[in-house]
Coordinates of C-alpha atoms in Angstrom, one line a residue:
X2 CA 207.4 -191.3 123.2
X3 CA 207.8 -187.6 122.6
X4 CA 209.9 -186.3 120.7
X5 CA 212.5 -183.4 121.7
X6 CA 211.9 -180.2 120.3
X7 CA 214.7 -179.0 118.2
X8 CA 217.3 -177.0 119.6
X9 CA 216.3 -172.9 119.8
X10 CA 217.8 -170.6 117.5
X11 CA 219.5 -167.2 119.5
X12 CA 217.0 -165.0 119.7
X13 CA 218.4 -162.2 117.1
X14 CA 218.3 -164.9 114.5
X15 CA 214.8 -166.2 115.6
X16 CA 213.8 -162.6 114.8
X17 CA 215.6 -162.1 112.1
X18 CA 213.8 -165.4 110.4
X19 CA 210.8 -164.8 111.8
X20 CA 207.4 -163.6 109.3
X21 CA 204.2 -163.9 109.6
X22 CA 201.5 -166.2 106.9
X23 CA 199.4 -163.5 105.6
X24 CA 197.4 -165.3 103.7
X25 CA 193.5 -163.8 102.2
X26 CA 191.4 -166.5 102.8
X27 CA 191.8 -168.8 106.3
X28 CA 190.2 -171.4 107.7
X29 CA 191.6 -173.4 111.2
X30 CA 189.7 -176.7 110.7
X31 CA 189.9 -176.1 106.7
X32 CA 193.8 -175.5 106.4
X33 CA 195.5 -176.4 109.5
X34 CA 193.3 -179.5 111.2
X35 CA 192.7 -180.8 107.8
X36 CA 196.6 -180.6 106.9
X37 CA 197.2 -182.7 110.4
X38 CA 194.7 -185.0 109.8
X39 CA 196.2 -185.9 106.1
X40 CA 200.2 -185.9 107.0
X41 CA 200.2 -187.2 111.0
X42 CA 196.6 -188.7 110.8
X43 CA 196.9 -191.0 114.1
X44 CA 199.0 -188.7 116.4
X45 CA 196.9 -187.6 119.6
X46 CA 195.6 -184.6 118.7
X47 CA 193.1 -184.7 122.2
X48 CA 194.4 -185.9 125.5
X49 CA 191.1 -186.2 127.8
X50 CA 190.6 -187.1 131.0
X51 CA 187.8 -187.0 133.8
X52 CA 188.6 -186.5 137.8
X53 CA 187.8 -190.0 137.7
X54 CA 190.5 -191.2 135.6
X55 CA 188.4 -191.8 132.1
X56 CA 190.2 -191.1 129.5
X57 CA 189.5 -190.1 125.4
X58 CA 192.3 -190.0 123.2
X59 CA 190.9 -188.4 119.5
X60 CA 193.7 -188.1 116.7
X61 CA 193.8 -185.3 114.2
X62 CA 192.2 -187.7 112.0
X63 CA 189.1 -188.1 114.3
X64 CA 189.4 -184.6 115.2
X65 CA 188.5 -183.1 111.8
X66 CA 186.2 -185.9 111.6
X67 CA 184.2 -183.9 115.0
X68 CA 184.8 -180.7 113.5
X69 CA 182.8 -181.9 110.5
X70 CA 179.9 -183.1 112.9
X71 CA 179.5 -180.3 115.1
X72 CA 179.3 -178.4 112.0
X73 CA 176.9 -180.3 110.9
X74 CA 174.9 -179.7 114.0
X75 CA 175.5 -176.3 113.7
X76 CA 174.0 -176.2 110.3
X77 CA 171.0 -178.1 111.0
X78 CA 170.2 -175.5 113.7
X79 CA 170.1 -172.8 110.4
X80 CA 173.2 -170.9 111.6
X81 CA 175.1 -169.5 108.9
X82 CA 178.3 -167.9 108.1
X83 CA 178.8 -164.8 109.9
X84 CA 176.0 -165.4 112.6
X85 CA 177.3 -165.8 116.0
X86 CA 176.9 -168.8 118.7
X87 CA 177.2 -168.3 122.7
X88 CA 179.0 -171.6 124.0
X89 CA 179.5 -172.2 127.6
X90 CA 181.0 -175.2 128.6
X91 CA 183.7 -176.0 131.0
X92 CA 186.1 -178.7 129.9
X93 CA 184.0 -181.3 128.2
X94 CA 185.5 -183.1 125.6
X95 CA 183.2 -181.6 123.5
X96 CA 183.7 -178.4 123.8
X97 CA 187.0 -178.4 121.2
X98 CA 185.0 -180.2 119.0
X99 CA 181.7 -177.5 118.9
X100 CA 184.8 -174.5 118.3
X101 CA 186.6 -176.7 115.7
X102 CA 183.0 -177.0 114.1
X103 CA 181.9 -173.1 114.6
X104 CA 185.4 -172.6 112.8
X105 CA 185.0 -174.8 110.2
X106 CA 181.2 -173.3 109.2
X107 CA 182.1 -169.5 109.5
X108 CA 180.1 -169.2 112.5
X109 CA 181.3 -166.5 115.2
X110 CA 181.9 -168.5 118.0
X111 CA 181.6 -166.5 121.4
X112 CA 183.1 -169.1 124.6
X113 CA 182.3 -168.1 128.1
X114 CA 182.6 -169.4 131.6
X115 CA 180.3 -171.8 133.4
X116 CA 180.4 -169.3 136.5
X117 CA 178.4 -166.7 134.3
X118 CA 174.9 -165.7 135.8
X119 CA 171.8 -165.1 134.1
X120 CA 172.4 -161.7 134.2
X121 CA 175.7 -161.9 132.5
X122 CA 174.4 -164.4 129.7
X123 CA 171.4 -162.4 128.9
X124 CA 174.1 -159.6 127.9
X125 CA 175.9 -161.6 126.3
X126 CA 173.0 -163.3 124.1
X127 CA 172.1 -159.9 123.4
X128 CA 175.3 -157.8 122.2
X129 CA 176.8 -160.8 120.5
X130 CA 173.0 -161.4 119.0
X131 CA 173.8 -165.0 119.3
X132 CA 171.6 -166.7 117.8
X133 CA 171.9 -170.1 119.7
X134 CA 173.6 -171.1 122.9
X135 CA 174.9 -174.5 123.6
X136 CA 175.7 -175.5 127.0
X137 CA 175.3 -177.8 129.7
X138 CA 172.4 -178.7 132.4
X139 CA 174.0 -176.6 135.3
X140 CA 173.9 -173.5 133.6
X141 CA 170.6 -174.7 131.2
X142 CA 168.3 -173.0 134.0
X143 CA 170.5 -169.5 134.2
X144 CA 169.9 -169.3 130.3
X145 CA 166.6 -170.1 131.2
X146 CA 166.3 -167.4 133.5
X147 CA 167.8 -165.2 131.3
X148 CA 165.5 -165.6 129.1
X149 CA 163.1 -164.1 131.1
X150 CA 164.9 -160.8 130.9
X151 CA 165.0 -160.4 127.7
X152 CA 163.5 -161.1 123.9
X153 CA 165.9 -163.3 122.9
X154 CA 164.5 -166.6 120.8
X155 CA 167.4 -167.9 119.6
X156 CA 168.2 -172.1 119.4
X157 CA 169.2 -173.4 123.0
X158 CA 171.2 -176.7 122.8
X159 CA 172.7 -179.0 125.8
X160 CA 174.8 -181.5 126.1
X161 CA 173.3 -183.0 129.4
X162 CA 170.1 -185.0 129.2
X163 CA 167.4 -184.4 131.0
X164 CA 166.2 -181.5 128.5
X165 CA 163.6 -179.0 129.8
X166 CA 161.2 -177.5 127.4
X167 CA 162.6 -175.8 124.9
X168 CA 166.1 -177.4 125.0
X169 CA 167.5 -179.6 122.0
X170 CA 169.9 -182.6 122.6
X171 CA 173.5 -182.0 120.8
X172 CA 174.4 -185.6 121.6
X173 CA 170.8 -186.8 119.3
X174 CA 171.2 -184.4 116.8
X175 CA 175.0 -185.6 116.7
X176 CA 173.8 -188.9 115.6
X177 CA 170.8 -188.1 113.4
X178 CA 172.5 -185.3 111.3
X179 CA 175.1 -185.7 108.5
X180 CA 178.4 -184.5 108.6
X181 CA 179.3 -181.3 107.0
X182 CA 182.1 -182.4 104.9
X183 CA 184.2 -179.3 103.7
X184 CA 184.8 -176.5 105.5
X185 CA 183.8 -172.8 104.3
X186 CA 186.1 -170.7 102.6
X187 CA 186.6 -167.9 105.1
X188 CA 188.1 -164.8 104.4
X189 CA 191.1 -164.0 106.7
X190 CA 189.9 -161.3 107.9
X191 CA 186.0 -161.7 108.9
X192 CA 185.0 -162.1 112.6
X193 CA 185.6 -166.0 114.2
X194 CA 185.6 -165.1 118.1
X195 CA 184.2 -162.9 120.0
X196 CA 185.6 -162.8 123.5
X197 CA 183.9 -160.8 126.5
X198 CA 186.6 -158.9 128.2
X199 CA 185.8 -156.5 131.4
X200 CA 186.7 -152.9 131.6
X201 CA 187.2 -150.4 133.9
X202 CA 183.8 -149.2 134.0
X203 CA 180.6 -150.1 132.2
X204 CA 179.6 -153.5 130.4
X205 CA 182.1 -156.0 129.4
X206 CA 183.8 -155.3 125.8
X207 CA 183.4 -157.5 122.6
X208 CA 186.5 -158.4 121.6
X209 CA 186.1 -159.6 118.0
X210 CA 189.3 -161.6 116.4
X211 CA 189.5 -162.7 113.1
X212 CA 189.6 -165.9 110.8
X213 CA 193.6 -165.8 110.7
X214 CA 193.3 -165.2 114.4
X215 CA 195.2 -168.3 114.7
X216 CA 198.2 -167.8 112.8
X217 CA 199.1 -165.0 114.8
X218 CA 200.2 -168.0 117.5
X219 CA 203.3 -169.1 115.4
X220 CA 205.7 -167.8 118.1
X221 CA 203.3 -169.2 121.1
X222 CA 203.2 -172.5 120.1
X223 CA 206.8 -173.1 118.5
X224 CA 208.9 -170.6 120.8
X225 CA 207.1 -169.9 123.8
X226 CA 205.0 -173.3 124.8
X227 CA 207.6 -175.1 122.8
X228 CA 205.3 -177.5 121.2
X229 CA 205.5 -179.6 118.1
X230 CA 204.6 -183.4 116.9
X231 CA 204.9 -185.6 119.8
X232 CA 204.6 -182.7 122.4
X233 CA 201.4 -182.9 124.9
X234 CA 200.4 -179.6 126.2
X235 CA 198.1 -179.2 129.3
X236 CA 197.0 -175.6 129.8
X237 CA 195.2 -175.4 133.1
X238 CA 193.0 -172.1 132.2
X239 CA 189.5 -171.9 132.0
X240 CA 187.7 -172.4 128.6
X241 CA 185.9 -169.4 129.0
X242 CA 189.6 -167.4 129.0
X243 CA 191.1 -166.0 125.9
X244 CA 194.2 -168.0 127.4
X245 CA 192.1 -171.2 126.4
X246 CA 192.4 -170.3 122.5
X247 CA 196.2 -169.7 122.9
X248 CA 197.4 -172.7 124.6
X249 CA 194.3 -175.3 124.5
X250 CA 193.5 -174.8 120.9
X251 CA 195.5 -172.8 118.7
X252 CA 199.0 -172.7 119.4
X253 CA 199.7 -176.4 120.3
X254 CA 197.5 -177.7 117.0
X255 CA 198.8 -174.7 115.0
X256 CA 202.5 -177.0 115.5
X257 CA 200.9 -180.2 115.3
X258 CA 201.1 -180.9 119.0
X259 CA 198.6 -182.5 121.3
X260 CA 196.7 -180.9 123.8
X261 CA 195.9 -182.4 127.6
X262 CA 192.8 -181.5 129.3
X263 CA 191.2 -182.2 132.7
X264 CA 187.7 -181.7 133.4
X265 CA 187.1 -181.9 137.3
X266 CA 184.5 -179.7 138.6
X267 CA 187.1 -178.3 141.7
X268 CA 190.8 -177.4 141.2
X269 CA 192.9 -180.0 143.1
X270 CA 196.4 -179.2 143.1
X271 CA 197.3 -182.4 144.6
X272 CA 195.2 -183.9 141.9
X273 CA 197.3 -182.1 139.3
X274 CA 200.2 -182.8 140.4
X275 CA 199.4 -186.7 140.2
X276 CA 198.3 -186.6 136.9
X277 CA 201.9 -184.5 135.9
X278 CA 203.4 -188.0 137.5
X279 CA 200.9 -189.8 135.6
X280 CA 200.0 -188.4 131.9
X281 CA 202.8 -187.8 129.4
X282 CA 202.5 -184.0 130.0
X283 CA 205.4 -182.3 127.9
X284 CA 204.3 -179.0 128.5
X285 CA 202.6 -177.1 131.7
X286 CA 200.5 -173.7 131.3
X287 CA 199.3 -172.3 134.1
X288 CA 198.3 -169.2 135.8
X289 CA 200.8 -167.4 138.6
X290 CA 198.5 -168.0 141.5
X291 CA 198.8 -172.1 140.7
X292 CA 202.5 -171.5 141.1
X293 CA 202.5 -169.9 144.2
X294 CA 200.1 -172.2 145.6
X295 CA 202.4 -174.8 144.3
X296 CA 205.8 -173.8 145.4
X297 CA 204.2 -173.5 149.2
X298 CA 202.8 -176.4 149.2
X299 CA 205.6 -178.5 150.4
X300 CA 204.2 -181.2 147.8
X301 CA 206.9 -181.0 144.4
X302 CA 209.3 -183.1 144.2
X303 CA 211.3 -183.8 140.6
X304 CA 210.4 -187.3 140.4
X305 CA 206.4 -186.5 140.2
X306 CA 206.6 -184.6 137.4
X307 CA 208.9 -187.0 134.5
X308 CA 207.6 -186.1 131.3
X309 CA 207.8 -182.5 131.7
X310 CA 210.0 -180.3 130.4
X311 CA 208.8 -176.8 130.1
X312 CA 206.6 -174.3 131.7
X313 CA 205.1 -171.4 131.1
X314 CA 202.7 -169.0 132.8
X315 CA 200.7 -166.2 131.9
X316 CA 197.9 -163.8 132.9
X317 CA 199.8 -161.6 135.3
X318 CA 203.0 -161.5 136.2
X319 CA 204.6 -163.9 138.1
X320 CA 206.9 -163.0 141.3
X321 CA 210.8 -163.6 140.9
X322 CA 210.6 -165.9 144.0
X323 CA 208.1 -168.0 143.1
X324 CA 210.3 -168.8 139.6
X325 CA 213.3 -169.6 142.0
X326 CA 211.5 -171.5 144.1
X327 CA 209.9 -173.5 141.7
X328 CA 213.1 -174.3 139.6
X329 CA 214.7 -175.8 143.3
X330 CA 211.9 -177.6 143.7
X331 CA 211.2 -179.1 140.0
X332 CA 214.6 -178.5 138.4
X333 CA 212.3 -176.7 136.1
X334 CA 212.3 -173.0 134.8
X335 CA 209.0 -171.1 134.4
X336 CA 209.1 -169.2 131.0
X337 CA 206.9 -166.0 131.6
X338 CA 204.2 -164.9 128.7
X339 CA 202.8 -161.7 128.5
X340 CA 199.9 -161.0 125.8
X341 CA 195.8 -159.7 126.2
X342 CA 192.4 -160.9 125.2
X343 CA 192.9 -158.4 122.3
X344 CA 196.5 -159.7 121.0
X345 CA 198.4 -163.1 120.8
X346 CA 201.7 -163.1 123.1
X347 CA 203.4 -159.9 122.7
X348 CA 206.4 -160.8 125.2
X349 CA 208.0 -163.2 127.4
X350 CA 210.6 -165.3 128.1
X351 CA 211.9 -168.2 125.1
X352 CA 214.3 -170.8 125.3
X353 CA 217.7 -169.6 124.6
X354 CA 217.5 -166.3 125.6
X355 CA 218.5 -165.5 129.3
X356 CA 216.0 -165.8 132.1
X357 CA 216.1 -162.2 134.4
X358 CA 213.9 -163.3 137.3
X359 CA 211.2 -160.1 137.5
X360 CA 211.6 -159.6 134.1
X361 CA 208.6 -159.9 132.0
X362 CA 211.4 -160.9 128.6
X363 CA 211.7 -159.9 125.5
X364 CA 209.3 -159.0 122.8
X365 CA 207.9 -161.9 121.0
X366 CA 209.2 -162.6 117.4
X367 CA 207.1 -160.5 114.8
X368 CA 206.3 -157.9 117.5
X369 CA 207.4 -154.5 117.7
X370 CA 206.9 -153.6 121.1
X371 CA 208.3 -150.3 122.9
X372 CA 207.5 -148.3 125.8
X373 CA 206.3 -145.1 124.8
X374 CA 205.3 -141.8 125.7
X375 CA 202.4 -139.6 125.9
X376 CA 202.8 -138.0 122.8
X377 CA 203.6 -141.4 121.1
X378 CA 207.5 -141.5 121.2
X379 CA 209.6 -144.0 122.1
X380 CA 211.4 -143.2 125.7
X381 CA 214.8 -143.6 126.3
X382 CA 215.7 -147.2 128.2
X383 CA 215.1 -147.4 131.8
X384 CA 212.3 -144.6 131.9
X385 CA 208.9 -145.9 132.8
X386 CA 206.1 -145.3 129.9
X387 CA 202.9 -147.0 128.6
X388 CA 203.8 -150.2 126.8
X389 CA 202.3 -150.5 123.1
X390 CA 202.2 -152.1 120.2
X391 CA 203.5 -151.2 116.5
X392 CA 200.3 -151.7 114.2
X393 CA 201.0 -150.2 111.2
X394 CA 200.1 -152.1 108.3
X395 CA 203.9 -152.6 107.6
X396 CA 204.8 -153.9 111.0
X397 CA 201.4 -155.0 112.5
X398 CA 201.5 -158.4 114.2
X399 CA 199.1 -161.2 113.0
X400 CA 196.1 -161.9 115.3
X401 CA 195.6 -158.3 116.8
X402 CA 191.6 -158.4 117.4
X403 CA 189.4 -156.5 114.6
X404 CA 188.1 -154.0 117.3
X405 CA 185.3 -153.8 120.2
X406 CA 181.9 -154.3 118.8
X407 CA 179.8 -151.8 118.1
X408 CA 181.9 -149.4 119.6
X409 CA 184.6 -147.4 117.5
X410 CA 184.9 -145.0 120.9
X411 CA 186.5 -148.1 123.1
X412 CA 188.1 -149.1 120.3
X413 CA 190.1 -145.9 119.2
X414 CA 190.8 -145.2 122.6
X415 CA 193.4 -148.0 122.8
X416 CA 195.7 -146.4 119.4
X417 CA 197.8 -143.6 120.0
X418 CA 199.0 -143.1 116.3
X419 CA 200.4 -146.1 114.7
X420 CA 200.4 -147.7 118.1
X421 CA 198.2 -150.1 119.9
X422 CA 197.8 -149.3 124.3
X423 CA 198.3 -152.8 126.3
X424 CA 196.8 -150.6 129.5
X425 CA 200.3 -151.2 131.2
X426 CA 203.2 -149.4 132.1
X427 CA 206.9 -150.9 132.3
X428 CA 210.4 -149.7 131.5
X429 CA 212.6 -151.4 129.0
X430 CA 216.8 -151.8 129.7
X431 CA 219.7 -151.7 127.5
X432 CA 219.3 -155.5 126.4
X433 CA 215.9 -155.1 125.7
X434 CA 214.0 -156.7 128.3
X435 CA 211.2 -155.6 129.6
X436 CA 210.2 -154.9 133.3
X437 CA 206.6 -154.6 134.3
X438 CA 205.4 -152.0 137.0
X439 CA 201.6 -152.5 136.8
X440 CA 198.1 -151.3 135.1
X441 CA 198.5 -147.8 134.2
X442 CA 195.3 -147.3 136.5
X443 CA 197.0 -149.5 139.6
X444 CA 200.0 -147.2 139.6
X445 CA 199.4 -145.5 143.0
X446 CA 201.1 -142.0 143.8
X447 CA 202.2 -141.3 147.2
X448 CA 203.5 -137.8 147.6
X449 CA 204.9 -137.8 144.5
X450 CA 206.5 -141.2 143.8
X451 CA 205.1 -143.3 141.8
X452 CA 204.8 -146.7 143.4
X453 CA 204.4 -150.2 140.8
X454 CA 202.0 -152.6 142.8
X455 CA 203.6 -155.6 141.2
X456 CA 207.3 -154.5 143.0
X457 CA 205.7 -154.5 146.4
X458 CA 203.8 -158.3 145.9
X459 CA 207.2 -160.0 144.9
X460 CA 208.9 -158.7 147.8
X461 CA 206.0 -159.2 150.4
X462 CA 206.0 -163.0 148.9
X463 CA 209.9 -163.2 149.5
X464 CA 209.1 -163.3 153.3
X465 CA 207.8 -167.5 154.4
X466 CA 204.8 -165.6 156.2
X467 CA 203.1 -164.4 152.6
X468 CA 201.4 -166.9 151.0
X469 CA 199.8 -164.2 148.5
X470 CA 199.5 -160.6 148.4
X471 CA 197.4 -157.9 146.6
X472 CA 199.1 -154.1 146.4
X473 CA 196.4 -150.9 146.2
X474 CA 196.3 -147.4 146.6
X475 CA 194.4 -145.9 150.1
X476 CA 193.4 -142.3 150.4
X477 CA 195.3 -140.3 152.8
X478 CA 194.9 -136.4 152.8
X479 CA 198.4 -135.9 153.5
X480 CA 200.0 -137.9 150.7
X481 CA 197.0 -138.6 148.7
X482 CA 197.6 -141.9 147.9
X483 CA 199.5 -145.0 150.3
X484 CA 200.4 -147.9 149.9
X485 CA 198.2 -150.7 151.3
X486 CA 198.8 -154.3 151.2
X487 CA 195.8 -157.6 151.3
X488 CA 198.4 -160.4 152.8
X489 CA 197.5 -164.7 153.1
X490 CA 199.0 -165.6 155.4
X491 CA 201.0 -169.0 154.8
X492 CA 200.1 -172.4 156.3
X493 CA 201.3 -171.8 159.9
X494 CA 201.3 -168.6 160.8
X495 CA 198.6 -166.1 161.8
X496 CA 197.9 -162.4 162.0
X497 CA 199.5 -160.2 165.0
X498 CA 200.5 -156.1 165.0
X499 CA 204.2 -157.5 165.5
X500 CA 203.8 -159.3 161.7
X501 CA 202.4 -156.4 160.5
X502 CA 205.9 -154.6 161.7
X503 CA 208.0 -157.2 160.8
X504 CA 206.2 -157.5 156.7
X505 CA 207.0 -153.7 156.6
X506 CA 210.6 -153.9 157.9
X507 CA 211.2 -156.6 155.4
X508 CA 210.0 -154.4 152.6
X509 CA 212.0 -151.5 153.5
X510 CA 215.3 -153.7 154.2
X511 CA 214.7 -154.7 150.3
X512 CA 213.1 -152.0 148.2
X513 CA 212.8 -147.7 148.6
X514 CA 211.5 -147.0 152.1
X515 CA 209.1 -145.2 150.5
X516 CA 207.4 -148.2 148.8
X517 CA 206.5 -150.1 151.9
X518 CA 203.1 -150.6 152.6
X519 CA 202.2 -147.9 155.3
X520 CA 198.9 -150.5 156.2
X521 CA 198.6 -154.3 155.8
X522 CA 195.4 -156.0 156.1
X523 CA 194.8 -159.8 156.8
X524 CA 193.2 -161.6 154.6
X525 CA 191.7 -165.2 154.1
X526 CA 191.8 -164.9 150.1
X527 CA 192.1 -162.5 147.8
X528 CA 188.9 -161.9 145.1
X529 CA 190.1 -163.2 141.5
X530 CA 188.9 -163.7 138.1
X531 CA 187.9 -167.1 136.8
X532 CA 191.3 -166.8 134.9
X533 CA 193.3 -166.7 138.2
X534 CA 193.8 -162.5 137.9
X535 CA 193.4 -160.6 141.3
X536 CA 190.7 -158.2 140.9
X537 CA 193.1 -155.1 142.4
X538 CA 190.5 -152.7 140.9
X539 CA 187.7 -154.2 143.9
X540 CA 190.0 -154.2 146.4
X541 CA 190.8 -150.5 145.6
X542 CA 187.3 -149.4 145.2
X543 CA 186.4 -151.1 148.6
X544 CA 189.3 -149.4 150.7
X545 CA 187.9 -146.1 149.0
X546 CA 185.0 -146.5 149.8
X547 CA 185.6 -146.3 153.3
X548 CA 186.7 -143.1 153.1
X549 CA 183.2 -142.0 153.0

């Protein structure tokens, strides 16, 4: 039975009590497993399931027992503190237990996604200077091919059999080598993770995070996901994601939560949903575009989903509509979370402070967060400005990454001052909560407004046709810049000129007439990220692309 998380302190208070551990020397498995394991040593730590129902259930006292044989493993292989291992795996069970154990050893552990080409891994073998990768047998030949384009001769590991040359079994070395029984005394502040992040030009960036990374997900895991002993959290994104670390690692066992996982090859929503009706599932964490495609479904019902009681989302924001529609359907609020690959969750919406549906919340306990200026000042309220970060050492947030590898340029870019740049632009209101109006390059100027994409999606998606929408900017020589809509079309209707008139009417009828999008385009899906993200960015390069 789970147990009820205690009730939520106002949120002045919650700040006011709020600090972060600072401590000098951090290890996850060392510290915080091993504390789990000793005081709550047969709670679920891992909740695992296959698409065909099998299920492992792993305590914390098992867990730091895994931890101690992946590191082990690890060892064996001659990695050492400080070198760095490439793991792509999607949701195999043992996939927490290879991070736990590159944790506990000091070994930078760099997770990336099973969709990843041989292109993309021979990069990534290269400027992380892995020196192993550890994966499965349907991405063993795109390592293998990667190989080829490049002079890397690092340790290749899988956990499938059926080894080609070359390859090592995890599973047989599992079982021949000993346990490593004592994790390393990591200082705080030396590189753990090292997450890929695209930007918007050139290779992907190397986001590095340190040891104490982990700590800096007090407020995710105890105010936002509102986990604890006794809670089950099931986090739907991808373990190649940043997101992963937040809400499928870190945050729930930083509280001494569980966590739920799934592995199924395909997404399923109606498969989801039965295994909401099915699993004691306390808490859901899942990307806006699994809400949408939920709430239009025509499948929720309150009844299917019994044990849970909270639900958050992340990634991008997440239309007001969709929220509503979800709470009528679920009798469930979604609490929003806004963070990046480079911080832990800066903002967002926590129990016991007032939901305002578009809003993206409040700022996250611990952080100071402002909308600022050019120049680095803090506007007045309601004045759109770049969103940032406090980071000096006095009021820096725990878990803000060390910096982009290797590159000091990419990384200085993002400080203005004492502040760190999210990228986005917002405004902020008299009671302090913030409202998002999109990537400072999305913004699109049309005779000299300035028109937030994100506005324009959650009022398209108000109308039953929308099923999902994507806003860009379009050249025009008259007003440089117009507004251009990428609609899906919901189950049941179908593209026409007199849609196209009716989707703008609508806009206009609920926004500025100048904000409606002058052209709409039919579309049968939008491109995305594995996260769930729309990739605005191609959908704006295509349409200008056209213009030559």
């Amino acid at each position: 039975m789970s147990q009820q998380p205690p009730q939520p302190l106002p949120y002045d208070r919650l700040c006011a009590q709020f600090h972060w551990e600072r401590p000098a020397r951090y290890n996850f498995v060392g510290n915080t497993i091993t504390h789990w394991a000793r005081t709550q040593p047969d709670a679920v730590a891992l909740h695992w399931m296959d698409a065909d129902g099998n299920r492992v259930l792993r305590t914390f006292a098992e867990l730091r027992d895994d931890a101690a044989r992946a590191a082990g493993v690890l060892g064996t292989l001659g990695l050492a503190p400080g070198d760095a291992v490439l793991l792509i795996l999607s949701r195999e069970q043992r996939w927490w237990e290879l991070m736990l154990g590159c944790l506990q050893l000091g070994v930078v552990v760099s997770p990336g996604t099973t969709q990843l080409k041989a292109k993309d891994i021979a990069y990534r073998l290269q400027a992380a200077k892995a020196r192993a990768v550890i994966t499965n047998a349907a991405v063993a030949p795109q390592v293998d091919e990667a190989l080829a384009q490049t002079a890397w001769n690092g340790a290749r590991v899988s956990l499938s059999p059926g080894l080609a040359p070359g390859w090592q079994s995890y599973e047989s070395l599992r079982a021949e080598v000993p346990p490593q029984p004592s994790a390393t005394d990591t200082p705080a502040d030396s590189p753990a993770l090292c997450y890929f992040t695209s930007g918007t030009t050139g290779q992907p960036k190397l986001t590095i995070h340190r040891h104490d990374y982990p700590l800096g997900h007090q407020a995710t895991g105890h105010h936002w996901l509102q986990a604890g002993p006794g809670s089950l959290i099931w986090n739907l994104s991808d373990t190649g994601w940043a997101k992963a670390a937040w809400s499928s690692l870190f945050a729930p066992w930083l509280t001494g939560a569980g966590v739920f996982a799934l592995h199924a090859e395909t997404f399923d929503g109606e498969q989801i949903l039965a295994t909401l009706a099915d699993c004691p599932v306390t808490t859901l964490c899942a990307p806006p575009t699994i809400y949408r495609l939920f709430v239009r479904s025509g499948q929720l019902a309150p009844d299917r989903s019994h044990s849970l009681r909270h639900c958050v989302s992340a990634g991008e924001p997440l239309n007001a509509e969709v929220i509503a529609l979800w709470q009528q359907q679920t009798g469930l609020e979604i609490f929003e979370g806004y963070g990046q690959t480079e911080t832990i969750l800066l903002c967002g919406n926590f129990p016991g402070v007032p939901i305002r549906q578009g809003s993206m919340g409040v700022a996250a306990p611990g952080v100071d967060l402002q909308v600022i200026d050019e120049a680095g000042a803090i506007l007045p309220i309601d004045t759109e400005g770049d969103i940032a970060v406090n980071v000096h050492p006095e009021a820096k947030p725990q878990g803000m990454f060390l910096g982009y590898q290797d590159d000091e340029a990419r990384t200085a870019s993002t400080r203005r001052g004492d502040w760190y740049l999210t990228g986005d632009r917002a405004v902020r209101d008299s009671e302090g909560y913030f409202w998002f109006v999109g990537r400072a390059d999305d913004v699109i100027l049309s005779s000299g407004y300035r028109i937030g994409p994100f506005e324009v999606e959650s009022v398209l998606f108000e109308h039953p046709a929308v099923a999902e929408s994507a806003v860009v900017a379009s050249p025009d020589p008259t007003r440089g810049e117009l507004v251009k809509a990428f609609v899906v079309l919901a189950t049941g209707h179908v593209p026409s000129a007199a849609l196209v008139k009716t989707l703008q009417q609508h806009v206009k009828d609920a926004t500025a007439p100048y904000k409606y999008p002058r052209k709409i385009e039919f579309v049968e899906a939008l491109p995305k990220t594995i996260s769930g993200k729309i990739k605005r960015k191609e959908l704006k390069a295509r349409e200008w692309a056209r213009r030559s």
